[in-house]
Amino acid sequence: MRETEAVFPHCLLSAHPSSDGELRWYAVRVPAGCEDDFAEKCRKELGADVLEDCFAPRRERYVRRQGAWQVELAPLFSGHVFAASRDAAALAEALGRLPFSASIAGGEGCGPVPLAAGVQAWLASAFDGAHVLRASEGRIEGGVLTVERGPLRGGERVVRKIDRHRRTAYVELGDGGGFLLRAALTVPKKG
């Protein structure tokens, strides 16, 4: 692995390889900045018997430009795409035959390891149809966050920190916690 490649957070991966037949998501290392292109190439090159979907997960984020807030898309995990497959061994073998570099993150020595089931379930419920983690909006009253709109609605218990000035929530994911995922959150009023 080159120094410039992003490392996928191991706390988001399952402790055990998946059993065949179960649809699981695998984090696949690709060059940063080329996530969408690599996901498209994987969908074209790999058969439906090995790969059900491949996508570059993204998130909305707020950026202030010339005094105005704008929403833009950014990679959720730079240098990684998610490959959905029911056969981990066949997926790893097929990725190894591609004419470009793509390998499953965290699979060294113990075989391909999928995302932890809880992480996969949370992300699947939070993404829209285009695999984007959209912005949420909420309010704080008496020190308690209530998310009124967006994918964080009902998931306030996993929000560990809020940066109102940057319009960002830090969501704790992973078995055993420890990883904070940035998600767009606007909290216009604090009471």
Backbone as JSON, one array per atom type, in Angstrom:
{
  "sequence": "MRETEAVFPHCLLSAHPSSDGELRWYAVRVPAGCEDDFAEKCRKELGADVLEDCFAPRRERYVRRQGAWQVELAPLFSGHVFAASRDAAALAEALGRLPFSASIAGGEGCGPVPLAAGVQAWLASAFDGAHVLRASEGRIEGGVLTVERGPLRGGERVVRKIDRHRRTAYVELGDGGGFLLRAALTVPKKG",
  "N": [[0.85, -1.18, 0.0], [0.59, 2.16, -0.89], [1.85, 5.19, 0.63], [0.15, 7.35, 0.22], [-2.35, 6.29, -0.02], [-5.62, 5.92, 1.32], [-6.55, 4.65, 4.5], [-8.86, 2.28, 5.5], [-11.13, 2.49, 8.2], [-10.64, 0.09, 10.61], [-12.35, -0.55, 12.71], [-14.84, -0.47, 11.65], [-15.2, -2.74, 10.28], [-16.25, -6.17, 10.08], [-15.7, -8.64, 12.63], [-15.3, -11.14, 11.71], [-14.98, -13.16, 8.74], [-17.58, -13.17, 6.24], [-20.39, -15.4, 5.83], [-20.97, -17.35, 2.96], [-23.51, -16.47, 0.6], [-24.91, -14.58, 1.97], [-25.79, -11.21, 1.53], [-23.37, -8.85, 1.58], [-21.47, -5.87, 2.29], [-18.37, -4.77, 1.05], [-15.43, -2.97, 1.67], [-13.54, -1.53, -0.76], [-10.31, -0.81, -1.77], [-9.29, 1.93, -3.69], [-7.74, 4.28, -5.99], [-7.62, 7.51, -4.51], [-9.95, 10.04, -5.27], [-10.8, 8.93, -7.59], [-13.03, 7.42, -7.19], [-15.78, 7.22, -8.16], [-15.37, 6.58, -10.88], [-14.0, 4.13, -10.65], [-15.93, 2.55, -9.37], [-17.86, 2.41, -11.38], [-16.35, 1.08, -13.39], [-15.92, -1.39, -12.1], [-18.56, -2.34, -11.91], [-19.03, -2.77, -14.64], [-17.02, -4.59, -15.4], [-17.11, -6.83, -13.68], [-19.05, -9.75, -13.21], [-22.6, -10.31, -12.69], [-22.96, -12.5, -11.09], [-20.97, -12.37, -9.25], [-20.85, -9.75, -8.28], [-23.22, -7.64, -6.93], [-23.68, -4.94, -6.66], [-21.82, -1.9, -6.92], [-20.52, 0.93, -5.5], [-19.68, 4.36, -4.88], [-19.73, 5.65, -1.87], [-21.12, 8.71, -0.76], [-21.27, 11.94, 0.85], [-23.28, 14.72, 1.85], [-22.06, 17.97, 2.43], [-21.65, 21.04, 4.18], [-20.43, 24.06, 2.9], [-18.87, 27.16, 3.19], [-18.95, 29.81, 1.05], [-18.0, 32.86, -0.19], [-19.47, 34.13, 1.79], [-21.89, 32.78, 1.86], [-23.71, 29.8, 2.61], [-23.27, 26.67, 1.09], [-24.26, 23.54, -0.29], [-22.39, 20.68, -0.93], [-21.17, 17.69, -2.55], [-19.15, 15.11, -1.18], [-16.65, 12.51, -0.94], [-17.53, 9.79, 1.16], [-15.82, 7.94, 2.28], [-12.77, 8.45, 1.52], [-10.88, 7.22, -1.19], [-12.06, 4.71, -1.29], [-14.49, 2.34, -2.39], [-17.69, 0.72, -2.14], [-18.4, -2.65, -2.45], [-20.99, -4.79, -3.14], [-21.71, -8.04, -2.4], [-22.44, -11.59, -2.51], [-20.65, -13.57, -2.37], [-17.72, -13.7, -1.05], [-15.12, -14.76, -1.52], [-15.1, -15.21, -4.3], [-15.47, -12.59, -5.14], [-13.1, -11.34, -4.23], [-11.22, -12.75, -5.75], [-12.03, -12.04, -8.36], [-11.6, -9.27, -8.3], [-8.84, -9.25, -8.14], [-8.15, -10.01, -10.71], [-8.67, -7.85, -12.29], [-7.77, -5.23, -14.63], [-6.86, -3.01, -13.33], [-5.84, -1.6, -10.18], [-7.44, -2.82, -7.37], [-8.47, -3.72, -4.23], [-9.78, -5.62, -1.48], [-10.37, -4.01, 1.53], [-8.83, -4.61, 4.65], [-8.66, -7.36, 4.36], [-6.32, -8.82, 4.56], [-4.55, -11.74, 5.15], [-6.66, -13.08, 6.55], [-8.69, -13.52, 4.82], [-11.38, -12.07, 2.84], [-13.06, -9.43, 4.48], [-16.15, -8.24, 5.49], [-18.04, -5.15, 5.93], [-19.02, -4.41, 9.28], [-22.03, -5.88, 10.43], [-23.88, -4.2, 11.76], [-22.92, -1.65, 11.07], [-23.19, -1.71, 8.27], [-26.0, -1.94, 8.13], [-26.81, 0.48, 9.35], [-25.7, 2.42, 7.6], [-27.02, 1.68, 5.2], [-29.64, 2.35, 5.86], [-29.39, 5.07, 6.19], [-28.49, 6.14, 3.78], [-29.54, 7.65, 0.67], [-31.25, 6.76, -2.42], [-29.16, 7.09, -4.2], [-26.92, 6.45, -2.84], [-26.02, 8.42, -1.05], [-25.29, 10.25, 1.83], [-27.4, 12.35, 3.05], [-27.95, 15.8, 4.09], [-29.03, 16.74, 7.37], [-31.49, 18.28, 9.53], [-32.0, 19.95, 12.6], [-32.81, 20.67, 16.07], [-31.79, 22.12, 19.19], [-32.78, 21.81, 22.42], [-32.77, 22.58, 25.76], [-30.31, 21.35, 25.97], [-30.61, 19.0, 24.6], [-30.52, 17.2, 21.62], [-32.7, 17.18, 18.88], [-33.46, 15.74, 15.94], [-35.08, 16.85, 13.16], [-35.47, 16.55, 10.4], [-34.18, 14.52, 7.75], [-31.53, 11.98, 7.35], [-30.47, 11.48, 9.9], [-32.55, 11.59, 11.63], [-34.21, 10.27, 14.35], [-31.97, 8.92, 15.06], [-30.48, 10.12, 17.02], [-29.11, 9.18, 19.24], [-26.63, 8.19, 18.43], [-25.17, 10.37, 17.76], [-22.35, 12.04, 18.66], [-21.05, 14.45, 18.87], [-21.51, 17.89, 18.08], [-20.86, 20.37, 15.76], [-21.85, 23.37, 15.46], [-21.06, 25.64, 14.07], [-19.71, 24.72, 11.83], [-21.65, 23.24, 10.77], [-21.91, 20.46, 11.22], [-22.3, 17.1, 12.27], [-20.97, 14.6, 14.39], [-20.98, 11.29, 14.09], [-21.09, 8.3, 15.84], [-19.83, 5.26, 14.84], [-19.47, 1.72, 14.31], [-18.35, -1.42, 15.65], [-17.78, -1.46, 18.98], [-17.3, 1.17, 18.86], [-15.58, 4.32, 18.56], [-15.01, 5.33, 16.0], [-15.7, 8.29, 14.35], [-18.01, 9.48, 12.2], [-18.43, 12.02, 9.86], [-21.27, 14.0, 9.36], [-23.6, 16.06, 7.63], [-25.29, 18.54, 9.39], [-27.68, 20.85, 10.25], [-28.34, 23.16, 12.73], [-30.32, 25.47, 13.37], [-31.39, 26.86, 15.54], [-30.84, 27.19, 19.02], [-31.99, 26.34, 22.09]],
  "CA": [[0.0, 0.0, 0.0], [1.34, 3.4, -0.94], [1.56, 6.09, 1.75], [-0.92, 8.28, -0.11], [-3.64, 5.62, -0.01], [-6.39, 6.04, 2.54], [-6.73, 3.42, 5.27], [-10.24, 2.15, 5.94], [-11.18, 2.26, 9.65], [-10.87, -1.32, 10.93], [-13.44, -0.73, 13.66], [-16.09, -0.55, 10.89], [-15.23, -4.05, 9.65], [-16.69, -7.29, 10.89], [-14.62, -9.38, 13.28], [-15.19, -12.44, 11.05], [-15.42, -13.21, 7.34], [-19.01, -13.47, 6.13], [-20.73, -16.7, 5.27], [-21.45, -17.19, 1.59], [-24.95, -16.41, 0.43], [-25.43, -13.38, 2.64], [-25.36, -10.0, 0.83], [-22.57, -7.99, 2.46], [-20.71, -4.8, 1.65], [-16.93, -4.83, 1.26], [-14.72, -1.73, 1.33], [-12.51, -1.84, -1.76], [-9.34, 0.29, -1.94], [-9.07, 2.45, -5.05], [-7.06, 5.58, -5.87], [-8.46, 8.63, -4.05], [-10.36, 10.95, -6.33], [-11.29, 8.15, -8.74], [-13.99, 6.47, -6.64], [-16.92, 7.01, -9.05], [-14.9, 5.88, -12.08], [-13.69, 2.74, -10.31], [-17.2, 1.84, -9.12], [-18.44, 2.15, -12.7], [-15.54, 0.04, -14.03], [-16.19, -2.67, -11.42], [-19.89, -2.79, -12.34], [-18.94, -3.23, -16.03], [-16.05, -5.69, -15.56], [-17.43, -8.0, -12.87], [-20.35, -10.32, -13.52], [-23.66, -10.23, -11.68], [-22.82, -13.64, -10.19], [-19.97, -12.01, -8.25], [-21.07, -8.41, -7.77], [-24.59, -7.15, -7.08], [-23.61, -3.5, -6.81], [-20.58, -1.27, -6.51], [-20.83, 2.35, -5.44], [-18.81, 5.24, -4.11], [-20.61, 6.36, -0.93], [-20.8, 10.13, -0.63], [-22.04, 12.68, 1.86], [-23.42, 16.15, 1.66], [-21.4, 18.78, 3.45], [-21.84, 22.48, 4.03], [-19.22, 24.83, 2.64], [-19.18, 28.58, 3.12], [-18.25, 30.49, -0.04], [-18.4, 34.26, -0.36], [-20.45, 34.49, 2.82], [-23.13, 32.01, 1.76], [-23.56, 28.37, 2.79], [-23.64, 25.84, -0.05], [-24.15, 22.1, -0.06], [-21.66, 19.98, -1.98], [-20.94, 16.27, -2.28], [-17.77, 14.7, -0.91], [-16.58, 11.08, -0.64], [-17.73, 9.43, 2.56], [-14.57, 7.3, 2.64], [-11.86, 8.75, 0.42], [-10.07, 6.09, -1.61], [-12.77, 3.44, -1.14], [-15.84, 2.11, -2.89], [-18.3, -0.43, -1.5], [-18.84, -3.7, -3.36], [-22.0, -5.64, -2.52], [-21.56, -9.39, -2.95], [-22.84, -12.73, -1.68], [-19.55, -14.54, -2.4], [-16.52, -12.92, -0.76], [-13.94, -15.34, -2.16], [-15.21, -14.93, -5.74], [-15.26, -11.15, -5.31], [-11.67, -11.06, -4.06], [-10.53, -13.31, -6.91], [-12.37, -11.22, -9.53], [-10.92, -7.98, -8.16], [-7.43, -9.49, -8.44], [-7.96, -10.18, -12.15], [-8.97, -6.61, -13.01], [-6.58, -4.57, -15.18], [-6.53, -1.87, -12.47], [-5.66, -2.0, -8.79], [-8.58, -2.73, -6.46], [-8.41, -4.84, -3.29], [-10.69, -5.49, -0.34], [-9.73, -3.48, 2.73], [-8.89, -5.45, 5.85], [-8.71, -8.77, 4.04], [-4.99, -9.43, 4.58], [-4.28, -12.84, 6.07], [-7.81, -13.83, 7.07], [-9.73, -13.54, 3.81], [-12.16, -10.84, 2.73], [-13.86, -9.12, 5.65], [-17.15, -7.23, 5.14], [-18.38, -4.17, 6.96], [-19.79, -4.99, 10.39], [-23.46, -5.92, 10.08], [-24.54, -3.0, 12.28], [-22.47, -0.52, 10.27], [-23.86, -1.84, 6.98], [-27.43, -1.65, 8.32], [-26.98, 1.91, 9.6], [-25.44, 3.15, 6.36], [-28.09, 1.39, 4.24], [-30.84, 3.1, 6.24], [-29.1, 6.5, 6.12], [-28.26, 6.55, 2.4], [-30.67, 7.74, -0.25], [-31.12, 5.82, -3.52], [-27.89, 7.3, -4.91], [-25.86, 6.15, -1.86], [-25.54, 9.69, -0.51], [-25.73, 10.6, 3.18], [-27.9, 13.71, 2.88], [-27.91, 16.69, 5.26], [-30.16, 16.7, 8.31], [-31.77, 19.53, 10.23], [-32.54, 19.68, 13.92], [-32.81, 21.76, 17.06], [-31.31, 21.74, 20.52], [-33.55, 22.44, 23.5], [-32.37, 22.05, 27.05], [-29.13, 20.53, 25.79], [-30.96, 17.74, 23.95], [-30.67, 17.29, 20.18], [-33.81, 16.54, 18.2], [-33.32, 15.87, 14.49], [-36.43, 16.95, 12.61], [-35.49, 16.11, 9.02], [-32.94, 13.95, 7.24], [-31.2, 10.6, 7.73], [-30.14, 11.34, 11.33], [-33.79, 11.62, 12.41], [-34.4, 9.03, 15.1], [-30.67, 8.35, 15.39], [-29.76, 11.08, 17.85], [-28.29, 8.49, 20.24], [-25.29, 7.93, 17.91], [-24.48, 11.65, 17.54], [-21.47, 12.25, 19.8], [-20.58, 15.83, 18.94], [-22.08, 18.77, 17.06], [-20.16, 21.62, 15.5], [-22.88, 24.2, 14.84], [-20.44, 26.61, 13.16], [-19.37, 24.03, 10.58], [-22.86, 22.5, 10.38], [-21.46, 19.07, 11.16], [-22.51, 16.19, 13.39], [-20.03, 13.49, 14.41], [-21.78, 10.12, 14.39], [-20.25, 7.16, 16.24], [-20.13, 4.01, 14.14], [-18.51, 0.63, 14.49], [-18.41, -2.29, 16.82], [-16.87, -0.93, 19.98], [-17.22, 2.63, 18.7], [-14.26, 4.86, 18.29], [-14.93, 6.04, 14.73], [-16.7, 9.34, 14.22], [-18.33, 9.8, 10.83], [-18.98, 13.38, 9.73], [-22.54, 14.11, 8.63], [-24.1, 17.44, 7.61], [-26.42, 18.8, 10.3], [-27.94, 22.25, 10.53], [-29.1, 23.41, 13.94], [-30.47, 26.92, 13.3], [-31.72, 27.47, 16.84], [-30.46, 26.47, 20.24], [-32.79, 26.93, 23.15]],
  "C": [[0.88, 1.23, 0.0], [0.93, 4.3, 0.22], [0.38, 7.0, 1.48], [-2.29, 7.63, -0.1], [-4.31, 5.76, 1.35], [-6.53, 4.67, 3.21], [-8.17, 3.38, 5.75], [-10.26, 1.84, 7.43], [-11.55, 0.81, 9.98], [-12.03, -1.53, 11.89], [-14.8, -0.79, 12.94], [-16.24, -1.91, 10.2], [-15.69, -5.11, 10.63], [-15.48, -7.99, 11.51], [-14.36, -10.71, 12.56], [-15.57, -12.32, 9.58], [-16.9, -13.59, 7.29], [-19.21, -14.87, 5.59], [-21.31, -16.46, 3.88], [-22.97, -17.22, 1.55], [-25.59, -15.19, 1.03], [-24.9, -12.14, 1.9], [-24.66, -9.08, 1.81], [-21.84, -6.96, 1.63], [-19.24, -4.94, 2.04], [-16.32, -3.5, 0.84], [-13.56, -2.11, 0.42], [-11.63, -0.61, -1.94], [-9.18, 0.63, -3.41], [-8.32, 3.77, -4.91], [-8.03, 6.7, -5.46], [-8.73, 9.57, -5.2], [-10.94, 10.24, -7.54], [-12.41, 7.18, -8.33], [-15.16, 6.18, -7.6], [-16.52, 6.23, -10.3], [-14.63, 4.4, -11.79], [-14.96, 1.94, -10.03], [-17.86, 1.48, -10.44], [-17.68, 1.04, -13.42], [-15.81, -1.33, -13.41], [-17.55, -3.21, -11.84], [-19.86, -3.35, -13.76], [-18.11, -4.51, -16.15], [-16.45, -6.97, -14.82], [-18.86, -8.46, -13.14], [-21.33, -10.21, -12.36], [-23.62, -11.4, -10.7], [-21.85, -13.36, -9.05], [-20.34, -10.71, -7.54], [-22.51, -7.97, -8.01], [-24.63, -5.65, -7.27], [-22.22, -3.04, -6.39], [-20.83, 0.23, -6.57], [-19.81, 3.09, -4.59], [-19.7, 6.02, -3.15], [-20.15, 7.81, -0.77], [-21.66, 10.73, 0.47], [-22.17, 14.12, 1.42], [-22.64, 16.83, 2.76], [-21.65, 20.24, 3.12], [-20.5, 23.15, 3.87], [-19.64, 26.29, 2.53], [-18.3, 29.22, 2.05], [-18.86, 31.87, -0.23], [-19.55, 34.63, 0.56], [-21.75, 33.71, 2.79], [-22.83, 30.51, 1.91], [-24.05, 27.65, 1.54], [-23.48, 24.39, 0.34], [-23.4, 21.5, -1.24], [-21.49, 18.53, -1.57], [-19.46, 16.0, -2.1], [-17.78, 13.19, -0.67], [-16.79, 10.83, 0.85], [-16.46, 8.78, 3.11], [-13.63, 7.48, 1.45], [-11.01, 7.52, 0.1], [-10.73, 4.74, -1.46], [-14.11, 3.47, -1.84], [-16.38, 0.91, -2.12], [-18.77, -1.39, -2.59], [-19.8, -4.61, -2.6], [-21.96, -7.01, -3.19], [-22.05, -10.43, -1.96], [-21.73, -13.78, -1.6], [-18.23, -13.78, -2.27], [-15.29, -13.44, -1.49], [-13.95, -15.06, -3.66], [-14.98, -13.45, -6.03], [-13.78, -10.81, -5.23], [-10.88, -11.57, -5.27], [-10.79, -12.46, -8.15], [-11.7, -9.85, -9.47], [-9.44, -8.12, -8.5], [-7.14, -9.64, -9.93], [-8.21, -8.9, -12.94], [-7.69, -5.96, -13.52], [-6.16, -3.31, -14.4], [-6.51, -2.34, -11.03], [-6.91, -1.75, -7.96], [-8.52, -3.95, -5.54], [-9.31, -4.55, -2.09], [-9.91, -5.04, 0.88], [-9.89, -4.46, 3.88], [-8.87, -6.93, 5.59], [-7.37, -9.48, 4.11], [-4.92, -10.55, 5.61], [-5.48, -13.66, 6.48], [-8.94, -13.92, 6.06], [-10.52, -12.25, 3.82], [-13.08, -10.64, 3.93], [-14.86, -8.01, 5.27], [-17.25, -6.16, 6.22], [-19.14, -4.9, 8.06], [-21.27, -4.89, 10.04], [-24.19, -4.66, 10.55], [-24.18, -1.75, 11.5], [-23.16, -0.53, 8.91], [-25.33, -1.46, 7.1], [-27.66, -0.16, 8.53], [-26.78, 2.72, 8.33], [-26.55, 2.92, 5.34], [-29.35, 2.18, 4.58], [-30.63, 4.61, 6.1], [-28.91, 7.01, 4.69], [-29.58, 6.74, 1.66], [-30.42, 6.74, -1.39], [-29.83, 5.94, -4.3], [-26.69, 7.06, -4.0], [-25.19, 7.41, -1.33], [-26.13, 9.87, 0.89], [-26.11, 12.08, 3.12], [-27.81, 14.49, 4.19], [-29.17, 16.51, 6.09], [-30.34, 18.08, 8.92], [-32.41, 19.2, 11.57], [-32.54, 20.91, 14.8], [-32.28, 21.2, 18.37], [-32.13, 22.53, 21.53], [-33.17, 21.77, 24.8], [-31.17, 21.11, 26.94], [-29.37, 19.2, 25.09], [-31.21, 17.98, 22.46], [-31.91, 16.54, 19.72], [-33.64, 16.79, 16.71], [-34.71, 15.79, 13.89], [-36.55, 16.42, 11.19], [-34.13, 15.51, 8.66], [-32.64, 12.58, 7.81], [-30.82, 10.41, 9.2], [-31.38, 11.35, 12.22], [-34.01, 10.26, 13.06], [-33.08, 8.39, 15.53], [-29.84, 9.27, 16.27], [-28.82, 10.41, 18.85], [-26.87, 8.22, 19.75], [-24.52, 9.21, 17.61], [-23.68, 11.96, 18.8], [-21.05, 13.7, 19.96], [-21.26, 16.61, 17.82], [-21.22, 20.01, 16.98], [-21.14, 22.51, 14.73], [-22.28, 25.18, 13.83], [-20.08, 25.99, 11.82], [-20.53, 23.21, 10.04], [-22.55, 21.01, 10.2], [-21.82, 18.33, 12.44], [-21.47, 15.07, 13.27], [-20.79, 12.28, 14.96], [-20.86, 8.95, 14.7], [-20.74, 5.89, 15.57], [-19.12, 2.96, 14.54], [-18.74, -0.16, 15.75], [-17.37, -1.81, 17.82], [-16.66, 0.56, 19.85], [-15.83, 3.08, 18.31], [-14.13, 5.59, 16.97], [-16.06, 7.05, 14.65], [-16.84, 9.73, 12.76], [-18.92, 11.2, 10.78], [-20.24, 13.35, 8.87], [-23.01, 15.57, 8.72], [-25.32, 17.56, 8.5], [-26.51, 20.29, 10.54], [-28.78, 22.34, 11.79], [-29.27, 24.94, 14.02], [-30.74, 27.58, 14.64], [-31.28, 26.56, 17.98], [-31.2, 27.14, 21.38], [-32.47, 26.4, 24.5]]
}
